Short mmCIF file of C-alpha atoms and ligand atoms in Angstrom, two decimals:
data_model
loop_
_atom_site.label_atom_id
_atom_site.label_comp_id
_atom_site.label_asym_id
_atom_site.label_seq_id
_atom_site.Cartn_x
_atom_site.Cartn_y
_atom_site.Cartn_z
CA UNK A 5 -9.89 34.31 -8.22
CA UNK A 6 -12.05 31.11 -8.47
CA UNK A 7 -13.53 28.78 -5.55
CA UNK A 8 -11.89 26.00 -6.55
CA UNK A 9 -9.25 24.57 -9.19
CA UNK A 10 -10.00 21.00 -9.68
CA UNK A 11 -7.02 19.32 -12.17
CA UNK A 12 -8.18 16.33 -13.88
CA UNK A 13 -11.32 15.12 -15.87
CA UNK A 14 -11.31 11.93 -15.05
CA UNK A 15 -14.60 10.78 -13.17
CA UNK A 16 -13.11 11.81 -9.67
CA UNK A 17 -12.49 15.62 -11.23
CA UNK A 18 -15.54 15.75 -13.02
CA UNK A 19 -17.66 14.69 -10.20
CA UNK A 20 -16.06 16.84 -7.66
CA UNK A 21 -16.25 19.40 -10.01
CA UNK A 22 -19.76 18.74 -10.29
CA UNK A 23 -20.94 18.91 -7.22
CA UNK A 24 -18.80 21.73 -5.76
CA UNK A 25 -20.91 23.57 -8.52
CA UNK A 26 -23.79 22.45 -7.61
CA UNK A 27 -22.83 24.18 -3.85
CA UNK A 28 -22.58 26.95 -5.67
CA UNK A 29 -18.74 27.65 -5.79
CA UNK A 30 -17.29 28.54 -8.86
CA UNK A 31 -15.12 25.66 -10.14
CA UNK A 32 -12.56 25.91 -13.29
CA UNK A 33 -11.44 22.17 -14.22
CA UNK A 34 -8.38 22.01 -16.21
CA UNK A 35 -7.60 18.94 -18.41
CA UNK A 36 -4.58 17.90 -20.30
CA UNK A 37 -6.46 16.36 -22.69
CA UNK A 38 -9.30 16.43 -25.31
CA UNK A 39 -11.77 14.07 -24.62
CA UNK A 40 -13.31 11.85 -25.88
CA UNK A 41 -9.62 9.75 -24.98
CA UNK A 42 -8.87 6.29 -24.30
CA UNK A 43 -8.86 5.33 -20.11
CA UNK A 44 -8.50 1.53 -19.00
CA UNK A 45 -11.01 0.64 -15.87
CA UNK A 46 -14.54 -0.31 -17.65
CA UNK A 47 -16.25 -2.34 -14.59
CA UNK A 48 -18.17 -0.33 -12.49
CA UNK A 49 -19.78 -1.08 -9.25
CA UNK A 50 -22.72 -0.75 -8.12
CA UNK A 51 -22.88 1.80 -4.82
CA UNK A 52 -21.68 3.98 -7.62
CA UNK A 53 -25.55 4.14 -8.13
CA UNK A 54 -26.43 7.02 -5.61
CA UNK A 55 -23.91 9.51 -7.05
CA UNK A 56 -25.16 8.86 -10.69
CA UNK A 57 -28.33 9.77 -9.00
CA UNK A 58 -27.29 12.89 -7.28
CA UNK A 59 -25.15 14.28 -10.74
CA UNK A 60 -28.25 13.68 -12.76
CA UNK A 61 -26.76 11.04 -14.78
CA UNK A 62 -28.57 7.81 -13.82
CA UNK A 63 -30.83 8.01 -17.26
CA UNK A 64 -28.26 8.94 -19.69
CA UNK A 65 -26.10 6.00 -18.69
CA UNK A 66 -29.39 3.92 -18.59
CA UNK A 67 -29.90 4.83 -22.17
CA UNK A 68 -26.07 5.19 -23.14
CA UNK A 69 -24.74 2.00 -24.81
CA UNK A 70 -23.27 0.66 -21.77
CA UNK A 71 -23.90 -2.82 -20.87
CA UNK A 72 -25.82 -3.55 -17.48
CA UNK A 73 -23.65 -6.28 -14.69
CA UNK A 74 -25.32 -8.14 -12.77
CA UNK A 75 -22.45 -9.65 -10.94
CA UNK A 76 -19.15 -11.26 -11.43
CA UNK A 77 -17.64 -14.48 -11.95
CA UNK A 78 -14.68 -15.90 -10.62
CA UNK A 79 -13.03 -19.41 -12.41
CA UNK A 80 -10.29 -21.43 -12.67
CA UNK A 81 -8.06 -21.83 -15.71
CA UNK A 82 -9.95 -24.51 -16.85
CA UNK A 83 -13.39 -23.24 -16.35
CA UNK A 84 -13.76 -26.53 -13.84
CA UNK A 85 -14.56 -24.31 -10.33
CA UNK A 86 -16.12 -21.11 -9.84
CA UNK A 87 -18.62 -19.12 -8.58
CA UNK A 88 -20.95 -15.97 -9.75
CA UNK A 89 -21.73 -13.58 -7.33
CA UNK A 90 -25.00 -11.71 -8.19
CA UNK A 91 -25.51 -8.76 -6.45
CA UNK A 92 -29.00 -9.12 -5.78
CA UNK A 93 -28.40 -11.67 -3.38
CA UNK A 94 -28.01 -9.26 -0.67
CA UNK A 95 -28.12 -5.67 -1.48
CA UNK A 96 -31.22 -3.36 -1.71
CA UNK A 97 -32.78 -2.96 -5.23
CA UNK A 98 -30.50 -0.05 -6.09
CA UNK A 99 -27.65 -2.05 -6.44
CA UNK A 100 -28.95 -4.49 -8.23
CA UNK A 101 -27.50 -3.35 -11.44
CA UNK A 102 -24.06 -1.76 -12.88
CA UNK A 103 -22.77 -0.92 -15.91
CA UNK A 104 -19.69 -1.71 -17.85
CA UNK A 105 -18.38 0.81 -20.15
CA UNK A 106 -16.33 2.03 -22.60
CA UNK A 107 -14.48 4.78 -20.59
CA UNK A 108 -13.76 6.91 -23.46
CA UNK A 109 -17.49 7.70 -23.57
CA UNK A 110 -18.51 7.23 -20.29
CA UNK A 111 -15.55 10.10 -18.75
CA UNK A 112 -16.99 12.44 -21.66
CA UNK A 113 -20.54 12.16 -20.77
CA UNK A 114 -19.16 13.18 -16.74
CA UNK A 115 -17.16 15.50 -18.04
CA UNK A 116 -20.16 17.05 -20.47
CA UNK A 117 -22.53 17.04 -17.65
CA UNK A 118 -19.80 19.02 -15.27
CA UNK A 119 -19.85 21.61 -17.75
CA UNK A 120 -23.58 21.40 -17.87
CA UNK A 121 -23.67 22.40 -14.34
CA UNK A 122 -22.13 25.41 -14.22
CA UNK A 123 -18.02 24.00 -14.43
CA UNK A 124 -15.93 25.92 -16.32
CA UNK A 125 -14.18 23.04 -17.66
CA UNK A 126 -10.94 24.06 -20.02
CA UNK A 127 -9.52 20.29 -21.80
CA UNK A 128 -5.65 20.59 -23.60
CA UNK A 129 -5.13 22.75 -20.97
CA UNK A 130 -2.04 20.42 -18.49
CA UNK A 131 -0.83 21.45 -15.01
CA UNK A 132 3.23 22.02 -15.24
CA UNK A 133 3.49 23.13 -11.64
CA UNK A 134 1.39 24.75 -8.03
CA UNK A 135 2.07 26.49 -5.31
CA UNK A 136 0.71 26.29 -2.40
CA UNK A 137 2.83 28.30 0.16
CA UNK A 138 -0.17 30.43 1.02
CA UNK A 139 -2.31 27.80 3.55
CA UNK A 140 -5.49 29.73 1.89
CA UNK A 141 -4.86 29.81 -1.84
CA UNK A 142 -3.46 27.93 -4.56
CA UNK A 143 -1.78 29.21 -7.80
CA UNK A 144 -1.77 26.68 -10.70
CA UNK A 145 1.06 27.29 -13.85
CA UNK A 146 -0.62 25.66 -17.40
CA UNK A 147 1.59 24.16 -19.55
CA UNK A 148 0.67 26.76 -21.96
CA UNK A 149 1.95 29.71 -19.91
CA UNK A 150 -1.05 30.98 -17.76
CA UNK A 151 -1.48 31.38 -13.97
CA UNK A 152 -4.43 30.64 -12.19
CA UNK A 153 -5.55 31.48 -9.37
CA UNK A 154 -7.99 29.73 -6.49
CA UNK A 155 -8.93 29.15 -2.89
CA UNK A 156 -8.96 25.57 -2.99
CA UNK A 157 -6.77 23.06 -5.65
CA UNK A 158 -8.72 19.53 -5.84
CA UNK A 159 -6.30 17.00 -7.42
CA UNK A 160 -7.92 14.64 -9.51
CA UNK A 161 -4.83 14.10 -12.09
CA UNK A 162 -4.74 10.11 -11.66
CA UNK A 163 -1.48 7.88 -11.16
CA UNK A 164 0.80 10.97 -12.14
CA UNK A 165 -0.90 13.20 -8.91
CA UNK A 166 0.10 16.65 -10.07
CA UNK A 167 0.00 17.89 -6.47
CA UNK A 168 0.87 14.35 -4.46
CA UNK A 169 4.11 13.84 -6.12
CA UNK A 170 4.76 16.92 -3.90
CA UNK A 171 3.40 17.09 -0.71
CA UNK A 172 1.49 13.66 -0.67
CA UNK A 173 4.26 11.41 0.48
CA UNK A 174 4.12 8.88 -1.96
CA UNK A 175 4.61 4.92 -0.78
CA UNK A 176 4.67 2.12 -3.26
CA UNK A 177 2.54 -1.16 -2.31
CA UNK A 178 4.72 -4.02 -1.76
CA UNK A 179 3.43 -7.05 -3.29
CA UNK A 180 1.52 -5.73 -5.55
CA UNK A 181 4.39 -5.07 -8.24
CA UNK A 182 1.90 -6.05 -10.89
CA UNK A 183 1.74 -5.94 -14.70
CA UNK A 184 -1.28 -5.41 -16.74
CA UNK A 185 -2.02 -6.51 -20.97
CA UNK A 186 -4.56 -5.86 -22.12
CA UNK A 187 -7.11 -4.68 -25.59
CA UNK A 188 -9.78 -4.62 -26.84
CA UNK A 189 -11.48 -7.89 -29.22
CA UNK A 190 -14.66 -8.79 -30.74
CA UNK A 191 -16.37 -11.97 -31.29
CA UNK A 192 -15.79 -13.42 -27.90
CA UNK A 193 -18.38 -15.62 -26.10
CA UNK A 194 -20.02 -14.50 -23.57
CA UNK A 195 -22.53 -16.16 -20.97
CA UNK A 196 -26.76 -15.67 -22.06
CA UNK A 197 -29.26 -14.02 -20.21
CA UNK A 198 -28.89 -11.54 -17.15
CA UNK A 199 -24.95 -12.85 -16.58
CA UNK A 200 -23.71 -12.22 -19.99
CA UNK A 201 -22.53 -8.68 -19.19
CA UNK A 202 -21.38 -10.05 -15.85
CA UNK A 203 -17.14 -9.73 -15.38
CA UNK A 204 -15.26 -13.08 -15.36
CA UNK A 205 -12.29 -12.91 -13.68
CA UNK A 206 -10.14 -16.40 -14.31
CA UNK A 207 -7.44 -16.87 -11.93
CA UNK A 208 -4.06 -18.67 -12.03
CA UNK A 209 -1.46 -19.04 -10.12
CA UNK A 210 -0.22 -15.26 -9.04
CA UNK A 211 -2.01 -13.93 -11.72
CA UNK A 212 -5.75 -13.16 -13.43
CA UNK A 213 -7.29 -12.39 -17.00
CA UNK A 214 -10.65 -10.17 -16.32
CA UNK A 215 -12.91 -10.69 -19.68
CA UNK A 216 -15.41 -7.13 -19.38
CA UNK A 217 -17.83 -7.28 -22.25
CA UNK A 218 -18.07 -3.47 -22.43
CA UNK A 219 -20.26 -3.36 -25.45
CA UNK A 220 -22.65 -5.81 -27.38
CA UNK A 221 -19.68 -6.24 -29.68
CA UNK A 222 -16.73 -5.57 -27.49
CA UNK A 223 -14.83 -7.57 -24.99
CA UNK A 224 -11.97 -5.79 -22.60
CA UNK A 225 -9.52 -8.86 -22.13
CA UNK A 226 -7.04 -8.15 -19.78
CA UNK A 227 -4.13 -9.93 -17.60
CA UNK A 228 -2.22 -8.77 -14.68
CA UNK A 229 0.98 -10.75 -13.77
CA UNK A 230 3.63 -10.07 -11.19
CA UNK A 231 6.42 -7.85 -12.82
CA UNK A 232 9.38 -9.87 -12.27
CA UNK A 233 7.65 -12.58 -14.14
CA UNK A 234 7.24 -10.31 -16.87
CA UNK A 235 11.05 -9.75 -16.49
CA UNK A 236 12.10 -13.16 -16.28
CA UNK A 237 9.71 -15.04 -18.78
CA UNK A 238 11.69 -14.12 -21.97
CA UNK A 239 8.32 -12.98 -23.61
CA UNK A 240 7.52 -9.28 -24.54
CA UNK A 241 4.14 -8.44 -23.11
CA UNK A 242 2.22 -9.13 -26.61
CA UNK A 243 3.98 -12.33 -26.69
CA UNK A 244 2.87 -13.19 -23.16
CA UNK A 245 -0.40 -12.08 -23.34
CA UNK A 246 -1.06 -14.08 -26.32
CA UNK A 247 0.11 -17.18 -24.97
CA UNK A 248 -1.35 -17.21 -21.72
CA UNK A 249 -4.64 -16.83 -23.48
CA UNK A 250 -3.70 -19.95 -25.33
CA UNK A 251 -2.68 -21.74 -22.58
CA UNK A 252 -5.38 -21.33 -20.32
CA UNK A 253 -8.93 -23.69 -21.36
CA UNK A 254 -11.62 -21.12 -20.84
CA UNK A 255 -9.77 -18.12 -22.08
CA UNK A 256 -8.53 -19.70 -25.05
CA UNK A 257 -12.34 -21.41 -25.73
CA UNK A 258 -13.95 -18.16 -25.19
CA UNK A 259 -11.49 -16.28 -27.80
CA UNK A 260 -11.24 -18.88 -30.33
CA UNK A 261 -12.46 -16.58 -33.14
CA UNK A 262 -11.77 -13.19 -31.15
CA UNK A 263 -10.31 -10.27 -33.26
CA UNK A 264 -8.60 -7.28 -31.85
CA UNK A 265 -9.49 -4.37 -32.47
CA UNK A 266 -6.91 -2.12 -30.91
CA UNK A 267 -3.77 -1.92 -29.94
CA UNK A 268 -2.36 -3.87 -26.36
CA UNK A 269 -1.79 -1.53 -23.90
CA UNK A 270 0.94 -2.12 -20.89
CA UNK A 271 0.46 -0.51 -17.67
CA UNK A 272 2.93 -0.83 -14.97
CA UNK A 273 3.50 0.00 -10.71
CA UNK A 274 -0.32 1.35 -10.39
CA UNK A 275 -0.32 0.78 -7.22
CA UNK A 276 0.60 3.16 -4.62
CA UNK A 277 -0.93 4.92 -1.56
CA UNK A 278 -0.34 8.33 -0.29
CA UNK A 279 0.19 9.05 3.26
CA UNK A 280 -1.53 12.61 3.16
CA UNK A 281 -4.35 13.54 1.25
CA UNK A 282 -5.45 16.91 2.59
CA UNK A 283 -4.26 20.30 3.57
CA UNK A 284 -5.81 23.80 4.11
CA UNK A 285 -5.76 24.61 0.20
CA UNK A 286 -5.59 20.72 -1.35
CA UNK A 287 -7.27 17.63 -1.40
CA UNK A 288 -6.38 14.42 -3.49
CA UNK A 289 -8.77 12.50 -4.46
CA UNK A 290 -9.16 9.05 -6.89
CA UNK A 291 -6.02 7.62 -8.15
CA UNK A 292 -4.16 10.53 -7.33
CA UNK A 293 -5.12 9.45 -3.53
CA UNK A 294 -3.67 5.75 -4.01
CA UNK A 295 -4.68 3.07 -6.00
CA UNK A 296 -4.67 -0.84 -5.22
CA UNK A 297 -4.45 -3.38 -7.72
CA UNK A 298 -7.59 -3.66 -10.40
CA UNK A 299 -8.77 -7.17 -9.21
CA UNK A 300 -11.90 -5.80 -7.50
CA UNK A 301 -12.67 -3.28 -10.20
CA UNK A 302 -12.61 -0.78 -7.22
CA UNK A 303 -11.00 2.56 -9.53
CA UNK A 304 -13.99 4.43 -10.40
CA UNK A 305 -16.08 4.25 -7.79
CA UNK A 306 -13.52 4.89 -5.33
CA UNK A 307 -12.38 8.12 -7.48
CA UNK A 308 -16.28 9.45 -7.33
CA UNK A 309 -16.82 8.60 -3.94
CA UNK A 310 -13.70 10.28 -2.69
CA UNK A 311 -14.66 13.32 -4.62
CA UNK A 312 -17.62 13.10 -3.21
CA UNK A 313 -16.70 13.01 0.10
CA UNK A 314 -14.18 15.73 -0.64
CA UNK A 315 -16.78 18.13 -1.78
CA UNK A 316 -18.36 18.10 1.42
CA UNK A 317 -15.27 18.80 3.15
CA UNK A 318 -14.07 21.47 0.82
CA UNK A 319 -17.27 22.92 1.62
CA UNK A 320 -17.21 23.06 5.26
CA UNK A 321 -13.65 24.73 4.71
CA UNK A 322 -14.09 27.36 2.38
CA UNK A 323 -17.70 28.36 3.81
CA UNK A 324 -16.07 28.22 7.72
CA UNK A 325 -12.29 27.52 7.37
CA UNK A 326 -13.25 24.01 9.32
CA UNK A 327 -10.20 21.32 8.49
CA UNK A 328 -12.42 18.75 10.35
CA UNK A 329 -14.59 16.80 7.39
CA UNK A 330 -11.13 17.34 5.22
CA UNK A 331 -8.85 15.05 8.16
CA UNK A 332 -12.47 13.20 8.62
CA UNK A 333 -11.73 12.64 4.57
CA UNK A 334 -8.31 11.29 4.94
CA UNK A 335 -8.93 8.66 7.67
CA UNK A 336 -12.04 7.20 5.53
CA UNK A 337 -10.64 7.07 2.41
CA UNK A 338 -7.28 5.45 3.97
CA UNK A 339 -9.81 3.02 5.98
CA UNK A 340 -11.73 2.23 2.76
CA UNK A 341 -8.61 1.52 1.03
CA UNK A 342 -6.98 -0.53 3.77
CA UNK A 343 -9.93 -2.97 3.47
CA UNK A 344 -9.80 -3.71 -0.17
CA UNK A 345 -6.02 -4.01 0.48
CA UNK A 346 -6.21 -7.30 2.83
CA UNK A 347 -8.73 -8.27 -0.05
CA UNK A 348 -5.68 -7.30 -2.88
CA UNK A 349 -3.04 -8.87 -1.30
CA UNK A 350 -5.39 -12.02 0.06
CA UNK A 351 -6.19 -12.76 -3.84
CA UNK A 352 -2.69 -13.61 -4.28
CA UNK A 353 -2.36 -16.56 -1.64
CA UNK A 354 -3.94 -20.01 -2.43
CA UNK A 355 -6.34 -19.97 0.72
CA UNK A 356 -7.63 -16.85 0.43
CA UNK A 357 -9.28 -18.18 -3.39
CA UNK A 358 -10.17 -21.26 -2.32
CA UNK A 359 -12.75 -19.84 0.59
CA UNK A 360 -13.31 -17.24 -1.63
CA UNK A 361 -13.58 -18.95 -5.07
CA UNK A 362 -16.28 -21.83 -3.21
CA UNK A 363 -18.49 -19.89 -0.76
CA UNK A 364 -21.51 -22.24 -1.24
CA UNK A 365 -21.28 -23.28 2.18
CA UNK A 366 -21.99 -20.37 4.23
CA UNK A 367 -24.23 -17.94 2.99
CA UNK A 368 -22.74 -15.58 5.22
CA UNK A 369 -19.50 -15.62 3.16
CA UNK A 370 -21.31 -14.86 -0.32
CA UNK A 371 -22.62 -11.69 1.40
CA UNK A 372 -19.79 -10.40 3.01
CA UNK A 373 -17.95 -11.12 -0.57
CA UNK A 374 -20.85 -9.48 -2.49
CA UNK A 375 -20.67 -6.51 -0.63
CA UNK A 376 -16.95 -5.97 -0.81
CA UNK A 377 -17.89 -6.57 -4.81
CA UNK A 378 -20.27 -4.02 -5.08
CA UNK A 379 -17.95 -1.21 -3.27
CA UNK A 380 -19.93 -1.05 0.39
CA UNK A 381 -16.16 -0.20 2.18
CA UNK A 382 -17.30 3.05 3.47
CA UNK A 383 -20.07 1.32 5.63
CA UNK A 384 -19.01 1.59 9.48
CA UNK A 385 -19.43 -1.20 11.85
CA UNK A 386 -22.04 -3.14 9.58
CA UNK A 387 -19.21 -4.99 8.01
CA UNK A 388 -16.83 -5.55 10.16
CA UNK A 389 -17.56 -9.06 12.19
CA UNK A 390 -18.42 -10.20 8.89
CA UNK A 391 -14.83 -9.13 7.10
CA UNK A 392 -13.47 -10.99 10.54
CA UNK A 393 -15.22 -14.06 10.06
CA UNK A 394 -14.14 -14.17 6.69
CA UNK A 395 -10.34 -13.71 7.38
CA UNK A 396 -10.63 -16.25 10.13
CA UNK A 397 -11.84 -18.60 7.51
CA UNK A 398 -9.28 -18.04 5.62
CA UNK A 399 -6.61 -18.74 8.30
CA UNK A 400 -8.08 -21.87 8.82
CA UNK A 401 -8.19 -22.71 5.22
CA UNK A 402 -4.41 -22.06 5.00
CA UNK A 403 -3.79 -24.31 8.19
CA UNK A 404 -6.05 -27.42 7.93
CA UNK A 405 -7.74 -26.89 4.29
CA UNK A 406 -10.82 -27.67 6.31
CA UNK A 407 -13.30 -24.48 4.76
CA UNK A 408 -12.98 -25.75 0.99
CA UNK A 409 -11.14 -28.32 -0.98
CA UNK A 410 -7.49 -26.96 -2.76
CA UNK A 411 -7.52 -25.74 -5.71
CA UNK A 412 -4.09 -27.24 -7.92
CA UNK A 413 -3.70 -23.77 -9.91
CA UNK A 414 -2.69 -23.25 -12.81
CA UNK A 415 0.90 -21.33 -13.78
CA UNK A 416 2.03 -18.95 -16.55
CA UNK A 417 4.01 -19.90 -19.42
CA UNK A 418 6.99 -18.61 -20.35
CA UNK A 419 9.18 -18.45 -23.29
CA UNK A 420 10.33 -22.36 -22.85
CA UNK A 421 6.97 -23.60 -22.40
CA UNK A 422 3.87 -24.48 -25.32
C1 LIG B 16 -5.03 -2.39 -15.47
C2 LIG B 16 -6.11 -1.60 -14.77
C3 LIG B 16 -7.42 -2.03 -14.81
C4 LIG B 16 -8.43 -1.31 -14.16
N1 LIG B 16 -9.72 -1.78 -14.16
C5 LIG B 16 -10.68 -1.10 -13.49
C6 LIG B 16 -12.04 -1.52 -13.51
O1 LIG B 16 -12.40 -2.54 -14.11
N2 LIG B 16 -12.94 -0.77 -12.85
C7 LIG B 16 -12.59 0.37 -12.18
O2 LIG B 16 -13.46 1.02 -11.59
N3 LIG B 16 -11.33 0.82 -12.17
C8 LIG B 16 -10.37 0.12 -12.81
N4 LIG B 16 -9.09 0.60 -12.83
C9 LIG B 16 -8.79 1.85 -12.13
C10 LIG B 16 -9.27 3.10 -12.91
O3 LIG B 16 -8.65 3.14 -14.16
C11 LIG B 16 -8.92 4.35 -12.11
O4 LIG B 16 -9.02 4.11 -10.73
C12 LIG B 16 -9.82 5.55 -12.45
O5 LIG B 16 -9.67 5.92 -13.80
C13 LIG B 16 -9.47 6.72 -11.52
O6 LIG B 16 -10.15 7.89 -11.89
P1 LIG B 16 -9.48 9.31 -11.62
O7 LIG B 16 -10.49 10.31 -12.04
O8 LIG B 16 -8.93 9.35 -10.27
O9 LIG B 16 -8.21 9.34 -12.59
P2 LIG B 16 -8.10 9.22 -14.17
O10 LIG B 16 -9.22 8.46 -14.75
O11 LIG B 16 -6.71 8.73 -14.45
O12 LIG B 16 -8.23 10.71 -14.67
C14 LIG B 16 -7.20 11.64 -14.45
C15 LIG B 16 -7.28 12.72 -15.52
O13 LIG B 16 -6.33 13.73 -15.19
C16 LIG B 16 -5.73 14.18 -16.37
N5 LIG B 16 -4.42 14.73 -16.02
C17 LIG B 16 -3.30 14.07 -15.65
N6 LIG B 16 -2.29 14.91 -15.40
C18 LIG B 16 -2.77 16.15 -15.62
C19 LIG B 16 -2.21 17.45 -15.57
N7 LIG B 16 -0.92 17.63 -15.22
N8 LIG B 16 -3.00 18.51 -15.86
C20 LIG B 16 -4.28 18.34 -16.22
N9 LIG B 16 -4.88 17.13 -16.31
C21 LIG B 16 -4.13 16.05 -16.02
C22 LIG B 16 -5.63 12.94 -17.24
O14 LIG B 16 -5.53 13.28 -18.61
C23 LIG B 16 -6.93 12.22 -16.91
O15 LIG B 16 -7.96 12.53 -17.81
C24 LIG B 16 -8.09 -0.11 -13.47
C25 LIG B 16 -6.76 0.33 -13.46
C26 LIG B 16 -5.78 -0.41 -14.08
C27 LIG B 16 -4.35 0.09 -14.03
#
């Protein structure tokens, strides 16, 4: 019998794999499929940094052919109001830089290096079912027909959470019923210098394109929309996609000669939470814990961090049968996730951009926004009168409109319209 199961090879399975290893716990990581395969979620952040550090990885993606981000950019349809939020402008050196990537090659390389650390790491090889009636063992059925056997099952299987379906108590998000379109294109313009690898994120009205230049070549253009709209327009997605890029300025001057160079993907209801992440044989971590919506690029590093914190806790139960770091585990990673949720569901609602998209004024506000950019939601107290302040502004904003002037925004076509 193994240590630990871990189902997944995402980045949360491969870097709880990883480090469970690196305890010194033997770790079998079963994934459905053979890598390298295609993932969507290419921004990363940058208090992803430390981990990289701690799984060895920092030089490879240094040296990978990942593009380095500065910072993002947020803009109106028309280009017309904006503002670029460098992360330099308040966090320690370390987080200076992140990296966008193509996720194909950036899950094998975690997924190589898991294996390089002692994982036994099986790909092609899908969970069909567990049980987990004994409260100190798990036994995992493959879809090929074997039984497996371990004292611990991490559950790292993503949006389809092999063992949350079950015992997680699944809760959709409401509104966040959100559509995303999105490919991969080449020859689109990009800004010069340091910010060219920077995401742009251009907002209209209920709904956002991100533009992540993943590559020197490659651009990941992407645009979420509420689902009913996607219902009701009397577009197919293609057809949607394609003419909101025409009908918004900067996306459609950025992409006048763009090609595209795969096909465009749909993914729908992504965001969900689960109420309970832990028990005396499981843990969910990543997507398979909940996932918000994608505005804040938040996916990966909240899947490695989790797993992270998870290791720990997995430790402290399987070396002393403690449950306390695993609860400890649930009420962080619900805590981290209910702050980027008043930030998810405030990006929606006219006041919340307009402080947001035209923080010049405050200084304050452009660090409290840069750090909720860069992923620092697992911080304590450091944060918090700063978050206030910045919600209070925002009430006020939606009263008076005294913070920052409105923005008139900018709506989706549909199949009447250009
Ligand atoms: C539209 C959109 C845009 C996004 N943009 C960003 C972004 O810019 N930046 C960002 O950080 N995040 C982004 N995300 C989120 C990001 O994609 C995820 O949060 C991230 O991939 C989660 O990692 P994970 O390891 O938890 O799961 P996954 O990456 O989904 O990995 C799960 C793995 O489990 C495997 N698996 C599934 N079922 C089984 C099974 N039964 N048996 C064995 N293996 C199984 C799968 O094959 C997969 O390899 C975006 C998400 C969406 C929907």
């Amino acid at each position: 019998m193994k240590d630990v199961i871990v189902i997944g090879g995402g980045p949360g399975g491969s870097t709880a794999a990883t480090l469970l290893a690196q305890k010194g716990f033997s770790v079998t990581l079963l994934e459905r499929e053979r890598f390298p395969r295609f993932q969507i979620g290419e921004s990363l952040l940058p208090y992803n940094n430390d981990l990289f550090e701690r799984l060895g990885m920092s030089d490879q993606l240094a040296a990978g052919d990942f593009t380095p981000k500065y910072g993002a950019e947020f803009l109106t349809g028309d280009g017309e109001i904006g503002y670029t939020f460098h992360f330099d402008s308040n966090l320690a050196p370390r987080y200076h830089r992140s990296f966008q990537v193509e996720r194909a090659d950036f899950d094998h390389l975690l997924l190589k290096n898991a294996a390089a650390k002692g994982v036994e790491v099986r790909e092609q090889c899908g969970v069909a079912s567990i049980d987990l009636d004994d409260p100190n063992r798990a036994v995992v059925r493959c879809v090929n027909g074997e039984q497996l056997e371990a004292r611990f099952v991490v559950d790292a299987s993503g949006h389809g959470s092999v063992v949350g379906q079950r015992v997680g108590q699944k809760e959709d998000v409401a509104g966040l019923k959100k559509i995303a379109i999105f490919s991969h294109y080449k020859n689109v313009l990009r800004r010069e210098g340091r910010d060219a690898g920077n995401t742009v994120i251009v907002v209209l009205r209920d709904s956002w394109f991100w533009l992540i230049p993943i590559s020197a070549e490659v651009m990941s253009v992407g645009l979420v929309v509420d689902r009913d709209h996607v219902k009701s327009c009397g577009l197919t997605p293609e057809e949607l996609l394609a003419k909101t890029i025409a009908s918004t300025p900067h996306v459609a001057r950025q992409m006048e000669n763009a090609e595209r160079i795969t096909q465009i993907y749909v993914r729908k209801d992504f965001s969900f939470l689960m109420k309970r992440l832990v028990g005396t044989n499981f843990a969910l971590v990543g997507d398979a814990a909940g996932f918000l919506d994608p505005i804040f690029s938040t996916g990966v590093f909240m899947a490695m961090k989790s797993a992270d914190i998870t290791a720990n806790a997995v430790e402290a139960r399987l070396r002393n049968g403690s449950m306390k770091m695993l609860q400890r585990y649930q009420r962080d990673m619900q805590n981290a996730l209910g702050k980027y949720f008043r930030f998810n569901t405030g990006f929606y609602r006219p006041e919340f951009l307009e402080v947001f998209m035209q923080p010049h004024r405050d200084s304050r506000l452009i660090k409290v926004i840069v750090g909720v950019l860069a992923g620092d939601v697992f911080a304590t107290n450091r944060d918090r009168l700063g978050l206030a302040m910045f919600f209070f502004l925002v009430k006020i904003q939606k009263w008076r409109g005294a913070i920052a002037p409105r923005i008139a925004w900018e709506r989706l076509p549909g199949a009447a319209s250009v």
